[in-house]
Coordinates of C-alpha atoms and ligand atoms in Angstrom, one line a residue:
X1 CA 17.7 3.4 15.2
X2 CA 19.0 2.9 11.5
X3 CA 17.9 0.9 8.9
X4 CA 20.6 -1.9 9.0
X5 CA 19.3 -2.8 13.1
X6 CA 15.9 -4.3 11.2
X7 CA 17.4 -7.5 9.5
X8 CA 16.5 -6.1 5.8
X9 CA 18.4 -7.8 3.4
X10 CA 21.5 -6.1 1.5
X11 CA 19.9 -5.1 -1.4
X12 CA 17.2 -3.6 0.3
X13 CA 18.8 -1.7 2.0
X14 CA 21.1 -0.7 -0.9
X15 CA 17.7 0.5 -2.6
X16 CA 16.9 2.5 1.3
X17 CA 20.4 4.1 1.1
X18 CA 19.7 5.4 -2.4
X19 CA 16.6 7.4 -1.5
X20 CA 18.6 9.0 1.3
X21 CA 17.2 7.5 4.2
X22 CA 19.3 6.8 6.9
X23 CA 16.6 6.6 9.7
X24 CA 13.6 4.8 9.5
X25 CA 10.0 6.3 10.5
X26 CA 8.3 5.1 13.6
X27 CA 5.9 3.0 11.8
X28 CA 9.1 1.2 9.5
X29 CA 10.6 0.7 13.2
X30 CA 7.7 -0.9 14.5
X31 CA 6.3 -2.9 11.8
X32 CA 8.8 -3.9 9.7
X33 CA 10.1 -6.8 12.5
X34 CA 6.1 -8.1 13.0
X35 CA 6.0 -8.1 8.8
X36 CA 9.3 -10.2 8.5
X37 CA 7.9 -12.6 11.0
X38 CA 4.8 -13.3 9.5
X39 CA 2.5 -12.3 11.5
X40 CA -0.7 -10.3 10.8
X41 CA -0.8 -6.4 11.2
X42 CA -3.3 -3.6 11.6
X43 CA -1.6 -0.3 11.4
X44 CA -2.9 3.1 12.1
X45 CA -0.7 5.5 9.7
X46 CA -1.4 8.0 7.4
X47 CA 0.1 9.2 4.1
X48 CA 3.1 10.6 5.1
X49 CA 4.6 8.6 7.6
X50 CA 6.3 6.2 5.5
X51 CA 3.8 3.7 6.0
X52 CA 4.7 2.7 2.2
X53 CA 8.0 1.3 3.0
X54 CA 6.9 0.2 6.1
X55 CA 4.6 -3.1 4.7
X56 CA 6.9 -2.9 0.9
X57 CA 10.7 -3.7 2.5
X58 CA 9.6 -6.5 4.8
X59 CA 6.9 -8.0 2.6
X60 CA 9.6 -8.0 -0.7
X61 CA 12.4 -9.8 2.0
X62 CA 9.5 -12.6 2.7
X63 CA 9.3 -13.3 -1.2
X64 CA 13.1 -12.8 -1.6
X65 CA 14.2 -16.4 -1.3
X66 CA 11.6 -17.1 -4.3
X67 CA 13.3 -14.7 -6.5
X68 CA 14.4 -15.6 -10.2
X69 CA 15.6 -14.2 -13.1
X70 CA 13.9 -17.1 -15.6
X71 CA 12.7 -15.4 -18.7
X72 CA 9.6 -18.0 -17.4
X73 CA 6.0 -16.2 -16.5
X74 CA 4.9 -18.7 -14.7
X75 CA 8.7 -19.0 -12.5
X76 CA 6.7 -15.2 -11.5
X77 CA 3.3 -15.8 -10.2
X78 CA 1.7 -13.4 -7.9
X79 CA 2.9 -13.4 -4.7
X80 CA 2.3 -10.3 -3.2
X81 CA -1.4 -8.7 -3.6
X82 CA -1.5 -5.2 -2.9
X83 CA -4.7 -3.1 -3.1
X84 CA -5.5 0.6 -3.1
X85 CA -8.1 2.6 -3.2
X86 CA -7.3 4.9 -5.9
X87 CA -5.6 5.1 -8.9
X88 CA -3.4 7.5 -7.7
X89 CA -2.1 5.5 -5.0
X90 CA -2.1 2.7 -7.2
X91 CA 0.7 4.4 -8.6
X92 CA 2.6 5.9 -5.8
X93 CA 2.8 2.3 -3.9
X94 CA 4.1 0.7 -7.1
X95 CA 6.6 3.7 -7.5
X96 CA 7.4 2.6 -4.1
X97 CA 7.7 -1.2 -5.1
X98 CA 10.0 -0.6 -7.8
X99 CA 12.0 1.9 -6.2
X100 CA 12.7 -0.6 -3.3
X101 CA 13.1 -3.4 -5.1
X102 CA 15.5 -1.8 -7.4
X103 CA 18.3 -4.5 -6.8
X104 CA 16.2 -7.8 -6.4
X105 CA 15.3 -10.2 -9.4
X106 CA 11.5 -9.3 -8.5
X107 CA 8.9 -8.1 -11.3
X108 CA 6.3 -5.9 -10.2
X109 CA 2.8 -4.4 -12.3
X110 CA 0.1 -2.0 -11.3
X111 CA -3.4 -2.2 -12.5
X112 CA -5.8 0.3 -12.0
X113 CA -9.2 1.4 -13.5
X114 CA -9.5 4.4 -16.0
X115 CA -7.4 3.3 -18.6
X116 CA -7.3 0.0 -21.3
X117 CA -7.3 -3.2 -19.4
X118 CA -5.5 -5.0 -22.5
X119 CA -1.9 -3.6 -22.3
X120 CA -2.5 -4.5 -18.5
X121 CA -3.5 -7.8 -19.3
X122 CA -0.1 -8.4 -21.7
X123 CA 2.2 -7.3 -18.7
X124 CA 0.7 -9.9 -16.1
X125 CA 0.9 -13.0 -18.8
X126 CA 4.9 -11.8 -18.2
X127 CA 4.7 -12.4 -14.8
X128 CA 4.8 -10.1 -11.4
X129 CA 5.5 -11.2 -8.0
X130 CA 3.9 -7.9 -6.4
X131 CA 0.9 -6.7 -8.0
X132 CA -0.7 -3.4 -7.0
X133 CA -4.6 -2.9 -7.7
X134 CA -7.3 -0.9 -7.4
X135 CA -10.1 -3.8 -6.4
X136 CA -12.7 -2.9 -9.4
X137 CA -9.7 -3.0 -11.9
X138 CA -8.7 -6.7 -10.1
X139 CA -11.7 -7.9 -10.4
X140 CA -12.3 -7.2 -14.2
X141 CA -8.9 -8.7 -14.8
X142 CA -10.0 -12.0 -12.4
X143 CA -13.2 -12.2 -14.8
X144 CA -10.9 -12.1 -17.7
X145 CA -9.1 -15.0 -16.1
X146 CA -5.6 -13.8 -16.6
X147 CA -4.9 -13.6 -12.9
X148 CA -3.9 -16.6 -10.2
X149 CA -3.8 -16.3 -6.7
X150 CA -3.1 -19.8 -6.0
X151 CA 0.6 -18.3 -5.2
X152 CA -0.3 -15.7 -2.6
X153 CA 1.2 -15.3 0.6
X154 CA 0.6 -11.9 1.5
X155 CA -2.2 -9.1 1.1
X156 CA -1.7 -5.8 2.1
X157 CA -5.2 -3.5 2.1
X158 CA -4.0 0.0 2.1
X159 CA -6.2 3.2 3.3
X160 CA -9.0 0.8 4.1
X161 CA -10.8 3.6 5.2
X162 CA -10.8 5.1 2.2
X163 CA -11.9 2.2 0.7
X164 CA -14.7 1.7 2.4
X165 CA -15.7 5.5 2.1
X166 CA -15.4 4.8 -1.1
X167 CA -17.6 1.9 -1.6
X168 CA -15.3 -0.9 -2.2
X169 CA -15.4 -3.2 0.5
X170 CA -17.8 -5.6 -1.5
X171 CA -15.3 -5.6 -4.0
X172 CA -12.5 -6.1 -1.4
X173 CA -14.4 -8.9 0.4
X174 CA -14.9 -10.8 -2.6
X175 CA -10.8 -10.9 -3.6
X176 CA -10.4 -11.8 -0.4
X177 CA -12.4 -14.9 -1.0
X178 CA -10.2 -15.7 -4.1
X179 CA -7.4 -16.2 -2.1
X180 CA -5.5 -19.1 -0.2
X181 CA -6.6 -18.7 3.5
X182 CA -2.8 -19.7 4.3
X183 CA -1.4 -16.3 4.0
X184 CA 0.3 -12.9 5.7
X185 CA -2.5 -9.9 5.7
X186 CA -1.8 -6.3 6.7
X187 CA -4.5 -3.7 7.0
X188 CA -3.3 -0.1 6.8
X189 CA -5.8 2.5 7.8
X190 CA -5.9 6.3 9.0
X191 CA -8.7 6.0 11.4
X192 CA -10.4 3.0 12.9
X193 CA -14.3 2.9 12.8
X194 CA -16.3 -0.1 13.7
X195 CA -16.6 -0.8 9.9
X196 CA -12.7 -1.0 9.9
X197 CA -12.5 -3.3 13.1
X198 CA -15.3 -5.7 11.6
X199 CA -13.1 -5.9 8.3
X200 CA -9.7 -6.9 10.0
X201 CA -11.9 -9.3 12.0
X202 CA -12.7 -11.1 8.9
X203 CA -9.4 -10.3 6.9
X204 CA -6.5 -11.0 9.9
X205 CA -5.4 -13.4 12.1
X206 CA -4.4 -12.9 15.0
X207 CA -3.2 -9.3 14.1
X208 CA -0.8 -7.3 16.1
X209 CA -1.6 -3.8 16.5
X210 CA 0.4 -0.5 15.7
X211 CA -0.2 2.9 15.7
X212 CA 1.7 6.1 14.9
X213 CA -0.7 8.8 14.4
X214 CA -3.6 9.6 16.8
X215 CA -7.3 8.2 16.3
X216 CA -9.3 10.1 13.8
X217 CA -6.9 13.2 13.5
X218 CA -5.7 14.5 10.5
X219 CA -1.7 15.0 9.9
X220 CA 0.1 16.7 11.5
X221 CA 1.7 18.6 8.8
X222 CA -1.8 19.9 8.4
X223 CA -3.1 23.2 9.5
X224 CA -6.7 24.0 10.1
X225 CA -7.7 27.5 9.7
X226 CA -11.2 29.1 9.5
X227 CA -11.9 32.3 7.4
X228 CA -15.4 33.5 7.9
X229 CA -16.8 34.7 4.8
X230 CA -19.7 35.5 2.8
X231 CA -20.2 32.8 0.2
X232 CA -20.3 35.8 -2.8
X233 CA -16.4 36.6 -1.3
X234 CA -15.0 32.7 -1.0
X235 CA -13.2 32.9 -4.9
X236 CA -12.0 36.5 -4.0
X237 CA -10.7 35.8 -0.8
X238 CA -9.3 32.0 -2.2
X239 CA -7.0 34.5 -4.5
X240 CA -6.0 36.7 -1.8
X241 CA -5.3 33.7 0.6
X242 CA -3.3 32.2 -2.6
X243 CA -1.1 35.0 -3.4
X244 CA -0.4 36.2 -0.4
X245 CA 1.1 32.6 0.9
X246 CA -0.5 33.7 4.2
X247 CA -2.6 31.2 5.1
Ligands
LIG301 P1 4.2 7.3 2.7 O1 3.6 7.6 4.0 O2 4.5 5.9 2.5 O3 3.3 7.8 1.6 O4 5.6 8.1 2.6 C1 5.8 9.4 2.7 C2 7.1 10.0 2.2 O5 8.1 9.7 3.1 C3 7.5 9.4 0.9 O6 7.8 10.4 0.0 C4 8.8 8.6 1.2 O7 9.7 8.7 0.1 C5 9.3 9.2 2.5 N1 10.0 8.3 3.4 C6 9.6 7.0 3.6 N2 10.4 6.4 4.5 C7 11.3 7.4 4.9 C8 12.4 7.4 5.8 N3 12.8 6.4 6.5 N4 13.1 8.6 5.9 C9 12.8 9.6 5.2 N5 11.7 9.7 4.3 C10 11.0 8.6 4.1

């Protein structure tokens, strides 16, 4: 299959073609369709399997039609909610947001934790179609009342098991509650627990389901190997392991 079979706008595609893919992943192939028509997804992926562009191409062709280039903050309202669990990813997924929408009169921001809210704040009063969060760092700036939701249509929830390992879903549930029930959500998540299930119960609707990688595995780039060692050796044999690139 190639990109151009998925219905992706040009521009999007022009942005795809730029990073050198020709192909897209099996998750892109799957979910991009059940994004672009709206309905509700749950996908098992993990990092790595392109899961990024996956929910970003099809959810920045829904918004498309909305697209301006008015100098006008409020011509940009928030449109697009996506959270993350870290900082870090925070990051990556808006790399991945402005790499994509490269071409397209969309504005995007990223607000995380860690770091002064105020020159956050300043960049949403200009206005951002897709914002990318880290759910504490949302909800300071929804307490400082510079954000409105009353324009979403989508949510994307990314790692949610992270997130709940992580001791957000409290924070998660309660942004859910601030936005209009009239939207497109998509729940990404490595493994599946019974937490996970009774979270896209309350989040989706109607959700179709897709999965790429297997239950509760890690990736399969990864490589499990076990060195038995006394504890006084670990460092020494850490260095060895290290330098000999044997591992
Ligand atoms: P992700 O799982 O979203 O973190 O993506 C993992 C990596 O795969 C990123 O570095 C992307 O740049 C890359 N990637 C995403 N889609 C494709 C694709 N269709 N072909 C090749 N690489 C891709």
């Amino acid at each position: 299959m190639h990109f151009d079979e998925l219905g992706l706008a040009p521009e999007l595609l022009r942005a795809v073609t730029e990073q050198g893919y020709t192909e897209p992943t099996p998750i892109q192939a799957q979910a991009i369709p059940i994004v672009l028509s709206g309905r509700d997804l749950m996908g098992g992926a993990q990092t790595g399997t392109g899961k990024t562009a996956a929910f970003t191409l099809p959810l920045l062709q829904r918004i498309l039609p909305l697209a301006n280039a008015s100098p006008s903050p409020a011509r940009h309202p928030v449109r697009v909610l996506m959270l993350a669990p870290t900082r870090e990813l925070a990051i990556q997924v808006h790399e991945s947001v402005r790499t994509y929408s490269k071409y397209v009169p969309l504005k995007s921001c990223c607000a995380y934790g860690g770091v002064d809210i105020k020159a956050q704040i300043a960049e949403l009063r200009c206005g951002a179609e897709v914002l990318v969060a880290t759910p504490g760092r949302l909800l300071d700036l929804v307490e400082q009342k510079c954000l409105n939701f009353s324009s979403v249509q989508a949510l994307v929830l990314d790692e949610a098991d992270r997130m709940l390992d992580m001791g957000f879903i409290p924070d998660v549930t309660r942004i859910i509650n601030l936005l209009p029930k009239q939207r497109q959500s998509l729940l990404f998540s490595a493994t599946f627990s019974e937490e996970i299930k009774k979270l896209a119960d309350r989040m989706l609707a109607s959700p179709l389901l897709i999965e790429v990688a297997r239950r509760n595995t890690v990736s399969e780039t990864i490589t499990h190997l076990v060195h038995p060692v006394a504890v006084s050796a670990k460092r020494a044999l850490l260095v060895k392991l290290l330098k000999s690139n044997d591992f």
